[in-house]
JSON list of C-alpha atoms in Angstrom, two decimals:
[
{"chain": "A", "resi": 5, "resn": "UNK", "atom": "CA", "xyz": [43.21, 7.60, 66.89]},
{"chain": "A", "resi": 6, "resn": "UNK", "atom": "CA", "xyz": [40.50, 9.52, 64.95]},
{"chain": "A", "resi": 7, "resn": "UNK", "atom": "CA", "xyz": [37.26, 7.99, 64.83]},
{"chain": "A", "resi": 8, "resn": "UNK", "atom": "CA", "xyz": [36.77, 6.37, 60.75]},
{"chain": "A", "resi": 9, "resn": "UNK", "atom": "CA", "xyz": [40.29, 6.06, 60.41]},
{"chain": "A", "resi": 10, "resn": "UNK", "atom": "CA", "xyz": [41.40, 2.55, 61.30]},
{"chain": "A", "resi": 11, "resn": "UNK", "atom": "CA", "xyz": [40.99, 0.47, 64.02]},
{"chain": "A", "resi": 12, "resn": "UNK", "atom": "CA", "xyz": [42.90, 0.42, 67.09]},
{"chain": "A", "resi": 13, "resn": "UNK", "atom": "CA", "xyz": [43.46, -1.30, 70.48]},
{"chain": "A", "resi": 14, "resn": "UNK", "atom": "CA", "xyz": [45.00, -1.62, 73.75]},
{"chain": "A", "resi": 15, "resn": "UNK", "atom": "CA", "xyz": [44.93, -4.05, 77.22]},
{"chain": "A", "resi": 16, "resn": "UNK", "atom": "CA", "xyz": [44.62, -3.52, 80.61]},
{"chain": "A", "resi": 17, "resn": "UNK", "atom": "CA", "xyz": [46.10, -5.86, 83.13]},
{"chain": "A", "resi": 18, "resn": "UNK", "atom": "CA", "xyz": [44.18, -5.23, 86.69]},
{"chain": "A", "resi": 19, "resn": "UNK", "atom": "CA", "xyz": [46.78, -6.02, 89.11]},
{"chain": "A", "resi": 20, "resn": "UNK", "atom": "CA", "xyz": [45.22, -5.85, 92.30]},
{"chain": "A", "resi": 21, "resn": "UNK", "atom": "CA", "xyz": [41.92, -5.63, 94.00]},
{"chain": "A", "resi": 22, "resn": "UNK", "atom": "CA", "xyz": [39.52, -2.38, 93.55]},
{"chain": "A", "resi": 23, "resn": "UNK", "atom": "CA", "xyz": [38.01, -0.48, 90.50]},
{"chain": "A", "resi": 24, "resn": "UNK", "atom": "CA", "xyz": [38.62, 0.06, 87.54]},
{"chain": "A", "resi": 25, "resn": "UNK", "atom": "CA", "xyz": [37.04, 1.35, 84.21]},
{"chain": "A", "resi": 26, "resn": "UNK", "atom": "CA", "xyz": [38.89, 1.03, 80.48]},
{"chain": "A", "resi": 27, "resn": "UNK", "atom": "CA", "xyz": [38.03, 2.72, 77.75]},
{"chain": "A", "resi": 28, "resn": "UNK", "atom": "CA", "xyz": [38.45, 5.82, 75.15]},
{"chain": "A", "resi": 29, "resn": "UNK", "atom": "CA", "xyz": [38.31, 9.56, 75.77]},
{"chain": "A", "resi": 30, "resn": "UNK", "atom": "CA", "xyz": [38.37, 12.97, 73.73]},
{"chain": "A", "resi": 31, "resn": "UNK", "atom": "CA", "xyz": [41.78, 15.15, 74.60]},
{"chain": "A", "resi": 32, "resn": "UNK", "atom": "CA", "xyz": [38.85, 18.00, 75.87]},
{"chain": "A", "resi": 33, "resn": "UNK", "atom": "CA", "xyz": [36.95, 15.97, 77.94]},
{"chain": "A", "resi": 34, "resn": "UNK", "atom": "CA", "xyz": [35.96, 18.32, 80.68]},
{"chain": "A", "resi": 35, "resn": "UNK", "atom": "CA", "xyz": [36.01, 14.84, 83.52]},
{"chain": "A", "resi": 36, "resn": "UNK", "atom": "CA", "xyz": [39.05, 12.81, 84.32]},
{"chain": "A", "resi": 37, "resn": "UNK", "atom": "CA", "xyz": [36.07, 9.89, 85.05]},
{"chain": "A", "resi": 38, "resn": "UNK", "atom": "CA", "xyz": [36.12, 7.66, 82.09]},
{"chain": "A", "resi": 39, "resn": "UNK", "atom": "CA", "xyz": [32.26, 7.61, 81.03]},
{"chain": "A", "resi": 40, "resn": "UNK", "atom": "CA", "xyz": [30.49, 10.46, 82.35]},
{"chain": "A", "resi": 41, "resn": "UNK", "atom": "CA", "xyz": [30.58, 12.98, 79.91]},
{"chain": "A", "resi": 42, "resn": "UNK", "atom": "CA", "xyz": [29.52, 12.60, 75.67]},
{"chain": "A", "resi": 43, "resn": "UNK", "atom": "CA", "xyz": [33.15, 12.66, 75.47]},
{"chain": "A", "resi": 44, "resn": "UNK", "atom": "CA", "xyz": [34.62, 9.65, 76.61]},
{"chain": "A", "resi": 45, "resn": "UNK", "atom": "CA", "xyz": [33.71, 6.12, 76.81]},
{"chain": "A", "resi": 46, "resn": "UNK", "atom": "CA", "xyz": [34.40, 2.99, 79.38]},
{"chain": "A", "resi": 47, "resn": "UNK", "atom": "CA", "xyz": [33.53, -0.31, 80.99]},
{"chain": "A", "resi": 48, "resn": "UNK", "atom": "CA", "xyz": [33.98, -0.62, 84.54]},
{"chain": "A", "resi": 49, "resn": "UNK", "atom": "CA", "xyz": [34.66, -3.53, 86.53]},
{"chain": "A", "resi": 50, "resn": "UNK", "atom": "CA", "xyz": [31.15, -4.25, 87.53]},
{"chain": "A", "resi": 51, "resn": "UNK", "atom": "CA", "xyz": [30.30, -4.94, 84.81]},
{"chain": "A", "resi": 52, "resn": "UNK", "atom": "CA", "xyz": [28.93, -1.73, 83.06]},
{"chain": "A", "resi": 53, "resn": "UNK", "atom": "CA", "xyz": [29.94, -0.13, 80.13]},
{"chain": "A", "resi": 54, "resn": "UNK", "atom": "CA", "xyz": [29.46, 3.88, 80.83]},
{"chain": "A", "resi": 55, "resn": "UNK", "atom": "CA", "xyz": [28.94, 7.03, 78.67]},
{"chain": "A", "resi": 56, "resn": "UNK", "atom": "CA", "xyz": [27.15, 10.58, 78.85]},
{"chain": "A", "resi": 57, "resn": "UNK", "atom": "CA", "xyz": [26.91, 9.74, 82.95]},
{"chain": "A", "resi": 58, "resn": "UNK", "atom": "CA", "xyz": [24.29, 6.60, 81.58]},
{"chain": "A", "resi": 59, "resn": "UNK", "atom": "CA", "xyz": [25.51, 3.38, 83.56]},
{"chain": "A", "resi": 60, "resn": "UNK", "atom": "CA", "xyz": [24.14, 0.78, 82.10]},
{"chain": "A", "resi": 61, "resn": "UNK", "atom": "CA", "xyz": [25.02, -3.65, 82.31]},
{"chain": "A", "resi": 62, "resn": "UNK", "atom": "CA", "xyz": [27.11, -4.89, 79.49]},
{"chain": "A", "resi": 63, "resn": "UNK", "atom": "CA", "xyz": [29.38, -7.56, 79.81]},
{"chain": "A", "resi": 64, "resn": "UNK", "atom": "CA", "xyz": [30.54, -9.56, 82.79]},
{"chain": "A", "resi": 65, "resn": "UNK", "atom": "CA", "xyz": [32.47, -7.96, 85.86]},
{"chain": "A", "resi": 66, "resn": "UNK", "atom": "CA", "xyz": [36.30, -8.16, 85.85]},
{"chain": "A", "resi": 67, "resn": "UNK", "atom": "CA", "xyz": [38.79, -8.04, 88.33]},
{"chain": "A", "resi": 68, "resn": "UNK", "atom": "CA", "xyz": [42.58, -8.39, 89.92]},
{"chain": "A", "resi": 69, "resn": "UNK", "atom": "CA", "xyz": [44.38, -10.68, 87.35]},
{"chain": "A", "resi": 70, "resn": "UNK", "atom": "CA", "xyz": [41.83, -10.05, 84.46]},
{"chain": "A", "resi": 71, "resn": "UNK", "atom": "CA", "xyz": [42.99, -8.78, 80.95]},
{"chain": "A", "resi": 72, "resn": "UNK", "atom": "CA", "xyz": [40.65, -6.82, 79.63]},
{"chain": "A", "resi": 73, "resn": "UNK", "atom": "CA", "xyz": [40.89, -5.79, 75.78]},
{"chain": "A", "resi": 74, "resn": "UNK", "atom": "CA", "xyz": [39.62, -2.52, 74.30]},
{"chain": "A", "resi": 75, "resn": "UNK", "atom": "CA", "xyz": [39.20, -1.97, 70.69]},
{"chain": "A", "resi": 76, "resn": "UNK", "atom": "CA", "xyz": [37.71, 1.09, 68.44]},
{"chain": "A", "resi": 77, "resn": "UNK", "atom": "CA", "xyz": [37.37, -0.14, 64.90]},
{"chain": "A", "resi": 78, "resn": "UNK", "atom": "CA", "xyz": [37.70, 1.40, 62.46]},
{"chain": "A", "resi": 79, "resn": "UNK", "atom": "CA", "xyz": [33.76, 1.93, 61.67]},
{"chain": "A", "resi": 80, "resn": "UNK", "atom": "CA", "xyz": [33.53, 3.55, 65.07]},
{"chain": "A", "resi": 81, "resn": "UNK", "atom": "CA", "xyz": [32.15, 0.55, 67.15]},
{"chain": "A", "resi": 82, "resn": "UNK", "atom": "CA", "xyz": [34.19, 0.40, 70.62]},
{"chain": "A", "resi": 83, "resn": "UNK", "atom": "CA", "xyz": [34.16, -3.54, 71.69]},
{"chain": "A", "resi": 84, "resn": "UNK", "atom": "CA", "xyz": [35.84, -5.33, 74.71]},
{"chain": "A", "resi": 85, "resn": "UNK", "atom": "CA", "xyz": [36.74, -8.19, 75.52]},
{"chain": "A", "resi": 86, "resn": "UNK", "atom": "CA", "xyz": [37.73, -10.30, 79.10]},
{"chain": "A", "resi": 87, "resn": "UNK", "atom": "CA", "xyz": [40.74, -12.91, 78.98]},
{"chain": "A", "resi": 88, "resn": "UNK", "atom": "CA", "xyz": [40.01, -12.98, 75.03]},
{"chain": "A", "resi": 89, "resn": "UNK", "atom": "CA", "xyz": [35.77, -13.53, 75.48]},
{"chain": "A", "resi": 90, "resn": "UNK", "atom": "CA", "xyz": [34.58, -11.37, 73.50]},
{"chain": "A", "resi": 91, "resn": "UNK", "atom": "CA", "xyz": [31.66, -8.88, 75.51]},
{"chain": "A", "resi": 92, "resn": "UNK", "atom": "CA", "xyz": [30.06, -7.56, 72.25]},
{"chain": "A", "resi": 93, "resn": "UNK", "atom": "CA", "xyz": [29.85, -3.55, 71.01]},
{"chain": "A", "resi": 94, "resn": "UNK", "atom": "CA", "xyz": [29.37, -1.77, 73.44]},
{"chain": "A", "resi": 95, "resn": "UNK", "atom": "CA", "xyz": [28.71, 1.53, 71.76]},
{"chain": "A", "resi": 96, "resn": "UNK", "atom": "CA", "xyz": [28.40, 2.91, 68.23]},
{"chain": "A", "resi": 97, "resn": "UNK", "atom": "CA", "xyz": [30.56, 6.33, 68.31]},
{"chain": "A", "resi": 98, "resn": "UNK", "atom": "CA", "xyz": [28.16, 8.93, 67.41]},
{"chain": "A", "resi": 99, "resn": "UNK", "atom": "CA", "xyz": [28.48, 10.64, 64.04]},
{"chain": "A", "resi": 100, "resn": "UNK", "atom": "CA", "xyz": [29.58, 14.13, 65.88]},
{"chain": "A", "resi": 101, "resn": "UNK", "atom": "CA", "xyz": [32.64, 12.72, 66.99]},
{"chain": "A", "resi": 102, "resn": "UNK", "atom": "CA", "xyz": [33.68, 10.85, 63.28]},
{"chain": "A", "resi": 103, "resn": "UNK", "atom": "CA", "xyz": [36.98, 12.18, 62.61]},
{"chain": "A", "resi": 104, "resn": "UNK", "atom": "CA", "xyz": [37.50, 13.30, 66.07]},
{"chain": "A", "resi": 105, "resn": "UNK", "atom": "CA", "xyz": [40.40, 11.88, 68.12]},
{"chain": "A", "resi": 106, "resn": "UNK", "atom": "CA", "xyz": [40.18, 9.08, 71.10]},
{"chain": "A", "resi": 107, "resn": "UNK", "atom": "CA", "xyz": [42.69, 8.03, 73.22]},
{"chain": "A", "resi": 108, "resn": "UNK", "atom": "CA", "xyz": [43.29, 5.19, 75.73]},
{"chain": "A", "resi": 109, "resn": "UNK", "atom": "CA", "xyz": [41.93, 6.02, 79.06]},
{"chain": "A", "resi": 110, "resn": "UNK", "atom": "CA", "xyz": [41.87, 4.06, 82.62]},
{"chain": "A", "resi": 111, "resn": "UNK", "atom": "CA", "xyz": [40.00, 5.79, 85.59]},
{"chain": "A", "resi": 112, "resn": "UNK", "atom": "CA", "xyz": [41.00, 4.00, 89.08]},
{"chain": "A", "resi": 113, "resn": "UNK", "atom": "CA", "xyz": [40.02, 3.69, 92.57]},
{"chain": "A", "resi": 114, "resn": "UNK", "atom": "CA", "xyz": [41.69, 1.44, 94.76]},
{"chain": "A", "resi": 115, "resn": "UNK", "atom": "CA", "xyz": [43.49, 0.03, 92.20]},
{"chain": "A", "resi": 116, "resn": "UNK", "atom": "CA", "xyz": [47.08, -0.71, 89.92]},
{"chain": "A", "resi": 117, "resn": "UNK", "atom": "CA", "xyz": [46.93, -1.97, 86.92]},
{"chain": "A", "resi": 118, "resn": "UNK", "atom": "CA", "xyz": [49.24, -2.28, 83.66]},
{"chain": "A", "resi": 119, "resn": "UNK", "atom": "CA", "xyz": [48.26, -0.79, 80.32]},
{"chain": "A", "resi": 120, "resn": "UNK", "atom": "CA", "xyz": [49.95, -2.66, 77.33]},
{"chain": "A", "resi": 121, "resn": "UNK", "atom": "CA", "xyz": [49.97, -0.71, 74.23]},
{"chain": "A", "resi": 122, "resn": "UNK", "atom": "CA", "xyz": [51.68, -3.49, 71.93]},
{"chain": "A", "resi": 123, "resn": "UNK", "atom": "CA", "xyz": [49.08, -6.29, 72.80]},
{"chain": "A", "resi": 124, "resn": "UNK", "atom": "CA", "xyz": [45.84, -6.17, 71.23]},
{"chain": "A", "resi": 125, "resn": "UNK", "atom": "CA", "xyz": [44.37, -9.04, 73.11]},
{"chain": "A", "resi": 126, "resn": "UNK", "atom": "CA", "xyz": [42.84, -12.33, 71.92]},
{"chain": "A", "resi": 127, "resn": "UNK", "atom": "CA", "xyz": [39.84, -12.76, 69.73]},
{"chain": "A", "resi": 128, "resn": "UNK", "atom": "CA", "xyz": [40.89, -8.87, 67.85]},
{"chain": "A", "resi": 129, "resn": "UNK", "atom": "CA", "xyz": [37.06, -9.37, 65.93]},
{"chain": "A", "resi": 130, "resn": "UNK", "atom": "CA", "xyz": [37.34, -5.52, 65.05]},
{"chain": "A", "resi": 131, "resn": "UNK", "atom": "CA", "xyz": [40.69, -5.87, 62.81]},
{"chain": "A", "resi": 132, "resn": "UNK", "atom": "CA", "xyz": [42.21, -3.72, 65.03]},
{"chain": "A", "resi": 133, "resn": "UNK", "atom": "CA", "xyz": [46.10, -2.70, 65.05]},
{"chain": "A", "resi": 134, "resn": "UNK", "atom": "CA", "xyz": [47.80, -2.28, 68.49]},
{"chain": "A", "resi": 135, "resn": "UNK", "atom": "CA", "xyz": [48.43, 1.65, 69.70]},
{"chain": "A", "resi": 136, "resn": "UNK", "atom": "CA", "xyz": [52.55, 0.71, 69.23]},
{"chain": "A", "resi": 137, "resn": "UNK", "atom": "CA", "xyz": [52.36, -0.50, 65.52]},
{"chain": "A", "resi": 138, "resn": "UNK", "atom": "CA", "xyz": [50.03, 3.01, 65.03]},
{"chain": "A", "resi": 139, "resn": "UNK", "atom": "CA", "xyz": [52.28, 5.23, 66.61]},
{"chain": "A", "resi": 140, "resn": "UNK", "atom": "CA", "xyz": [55.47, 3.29, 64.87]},
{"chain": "A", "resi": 141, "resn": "UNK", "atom": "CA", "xyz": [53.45, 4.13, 61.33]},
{"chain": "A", "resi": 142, "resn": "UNK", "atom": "CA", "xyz": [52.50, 7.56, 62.50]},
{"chain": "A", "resi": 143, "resn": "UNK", "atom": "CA", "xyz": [48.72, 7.15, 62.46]},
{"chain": "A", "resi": 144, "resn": "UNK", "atom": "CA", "xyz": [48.66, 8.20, 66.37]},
{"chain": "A", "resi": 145, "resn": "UNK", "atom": "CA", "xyz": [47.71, 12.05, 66.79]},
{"chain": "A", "resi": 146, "resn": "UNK", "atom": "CA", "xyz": [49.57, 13.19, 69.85]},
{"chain": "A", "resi": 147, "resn": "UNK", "atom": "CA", "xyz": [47.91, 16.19, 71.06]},
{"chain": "A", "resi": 148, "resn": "UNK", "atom": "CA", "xyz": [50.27, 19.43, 72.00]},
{"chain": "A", "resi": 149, "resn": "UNK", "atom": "CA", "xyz": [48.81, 19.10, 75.60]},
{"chain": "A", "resi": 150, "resn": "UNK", "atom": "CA", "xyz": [49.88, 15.99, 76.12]},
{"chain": "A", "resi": 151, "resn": "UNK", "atom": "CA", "xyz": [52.07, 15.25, 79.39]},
{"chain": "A", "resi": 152, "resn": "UNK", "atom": "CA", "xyz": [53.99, 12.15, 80.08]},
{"chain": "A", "resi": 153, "resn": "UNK", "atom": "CA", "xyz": [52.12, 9.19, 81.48]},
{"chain": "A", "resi": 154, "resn": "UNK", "atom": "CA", "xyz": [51.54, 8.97, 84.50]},
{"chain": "A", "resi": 155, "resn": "UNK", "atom": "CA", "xyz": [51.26, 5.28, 86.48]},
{"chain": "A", "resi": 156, "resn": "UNK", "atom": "CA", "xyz": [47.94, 4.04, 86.21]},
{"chain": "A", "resi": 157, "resn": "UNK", "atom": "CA", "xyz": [47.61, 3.14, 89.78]},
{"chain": "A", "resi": 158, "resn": "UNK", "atom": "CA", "xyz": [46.04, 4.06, 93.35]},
{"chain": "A", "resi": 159, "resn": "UNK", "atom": "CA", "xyz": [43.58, 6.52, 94.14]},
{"chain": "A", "resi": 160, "resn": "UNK", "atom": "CA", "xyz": [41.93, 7.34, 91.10]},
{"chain": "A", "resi": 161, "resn": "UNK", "atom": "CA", "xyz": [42.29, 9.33, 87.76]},
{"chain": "A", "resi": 162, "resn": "UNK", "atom": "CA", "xyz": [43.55, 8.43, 84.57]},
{"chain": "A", "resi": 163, "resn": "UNK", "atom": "CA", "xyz": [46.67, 7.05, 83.33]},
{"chain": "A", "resi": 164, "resn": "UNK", "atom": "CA", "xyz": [47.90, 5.97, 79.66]},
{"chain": "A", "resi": 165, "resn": "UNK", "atom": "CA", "xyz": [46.86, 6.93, 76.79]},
{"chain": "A", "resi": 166, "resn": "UNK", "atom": "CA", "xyz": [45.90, 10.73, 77.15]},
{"chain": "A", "resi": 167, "resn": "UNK", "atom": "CA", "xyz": [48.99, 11.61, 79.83]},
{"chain": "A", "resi": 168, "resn": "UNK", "atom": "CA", "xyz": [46.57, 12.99, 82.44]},
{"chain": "A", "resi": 169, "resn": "UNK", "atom": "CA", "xyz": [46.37, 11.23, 86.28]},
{"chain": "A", "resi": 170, "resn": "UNK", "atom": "CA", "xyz": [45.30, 12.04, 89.48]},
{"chain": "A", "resi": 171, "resn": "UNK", "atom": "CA", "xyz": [42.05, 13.78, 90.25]},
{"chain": "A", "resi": 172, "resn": "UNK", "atom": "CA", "xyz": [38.76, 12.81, 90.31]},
{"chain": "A", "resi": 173, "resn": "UNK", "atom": "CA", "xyz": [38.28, 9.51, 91.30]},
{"chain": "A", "resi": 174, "resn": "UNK", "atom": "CA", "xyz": [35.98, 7.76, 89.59]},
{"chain": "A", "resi": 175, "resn": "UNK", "atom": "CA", "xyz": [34.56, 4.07, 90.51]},
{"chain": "A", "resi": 176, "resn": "UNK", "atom": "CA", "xyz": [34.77, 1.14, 88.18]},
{"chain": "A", "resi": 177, "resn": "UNK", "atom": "CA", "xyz": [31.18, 2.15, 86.84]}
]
């Protein structure tokens, strides 16, 4: 989804116990850890929201059985939410990146979860549409890199959205 262009959103189901981080990513981000480089952007499951390799609180901590909703509206303010609670903005995409593309990423460790495309989650405060209806209207860039999913489970990496697993690691943040 390019940054300024509409909103859009995704959930992630954490299925078992471990870590896990949600969020949005460039297609050149040089890590396959969600958060450490200008890049990409996530929340981990201990509660910290993660960007540039800057950790800092945000939120409450999630875990096994938690839904946790990711939005990126269309002014460039990435949000979450927990179960449908809203967590607040969690980050203002800087102005280098407006009209850049994001996609969904996950980066696990220890840990399965399910990524669901067509649910936006409760409590959608940012008017966002779900990754599905975008791709169904043709508003999704799919970038000529991009690989089929992979499952977003086990030992780390990141599944979804951007196609790439395995890898890196990467805690929950």
């Amino acid at each position: 989804v390019k940054v300024g262009s509409q909103g859009a959103a995704f959930s992630v189901k954490v299925l078992t116990k471990g870590l896990a981080r949600v969020g949005w990513a460039n297609a050149t981000s040089p890590s396959l850890e969600l958060g450490v480089d200008k890049l990409s952007f996530g929340f981990g499951s201990t509660g910290k929201k993660s960007h540039a390799r800057t950790f800092e609180d945000y939120g409450i901590p999630f875990g096994q059985g938690d839904v946790v909703g990711v939005f990126l509206s269309s002014s460039g303010r990435i949000s979450f939410t927990i179960n449908g609670d809203p967590q607040g903005v969690a980050f203002d995409v800087p102005k280098a990146l407006v009209g850049q593309a994001l996609y969904p990423a996950v980066t696990l460790k220890g840990c399965e979860c399910e990524v669901l495309f067509d649910d936006v989650g409760a409590n959608n405060e940012a008017g966002c549409s779900s990754m599905t209806k975008l791709m169904r209207e043709g508003k999704v860039e799919v970038p000529s890199t991009a690989t089929p999913p992979v499952p977003a489970s086990g030992g780390g990496g990141r599944g979804g959205g951007r196609g790439r697993g395995g890898g890196g690691g990467g805690g929950g943040g």
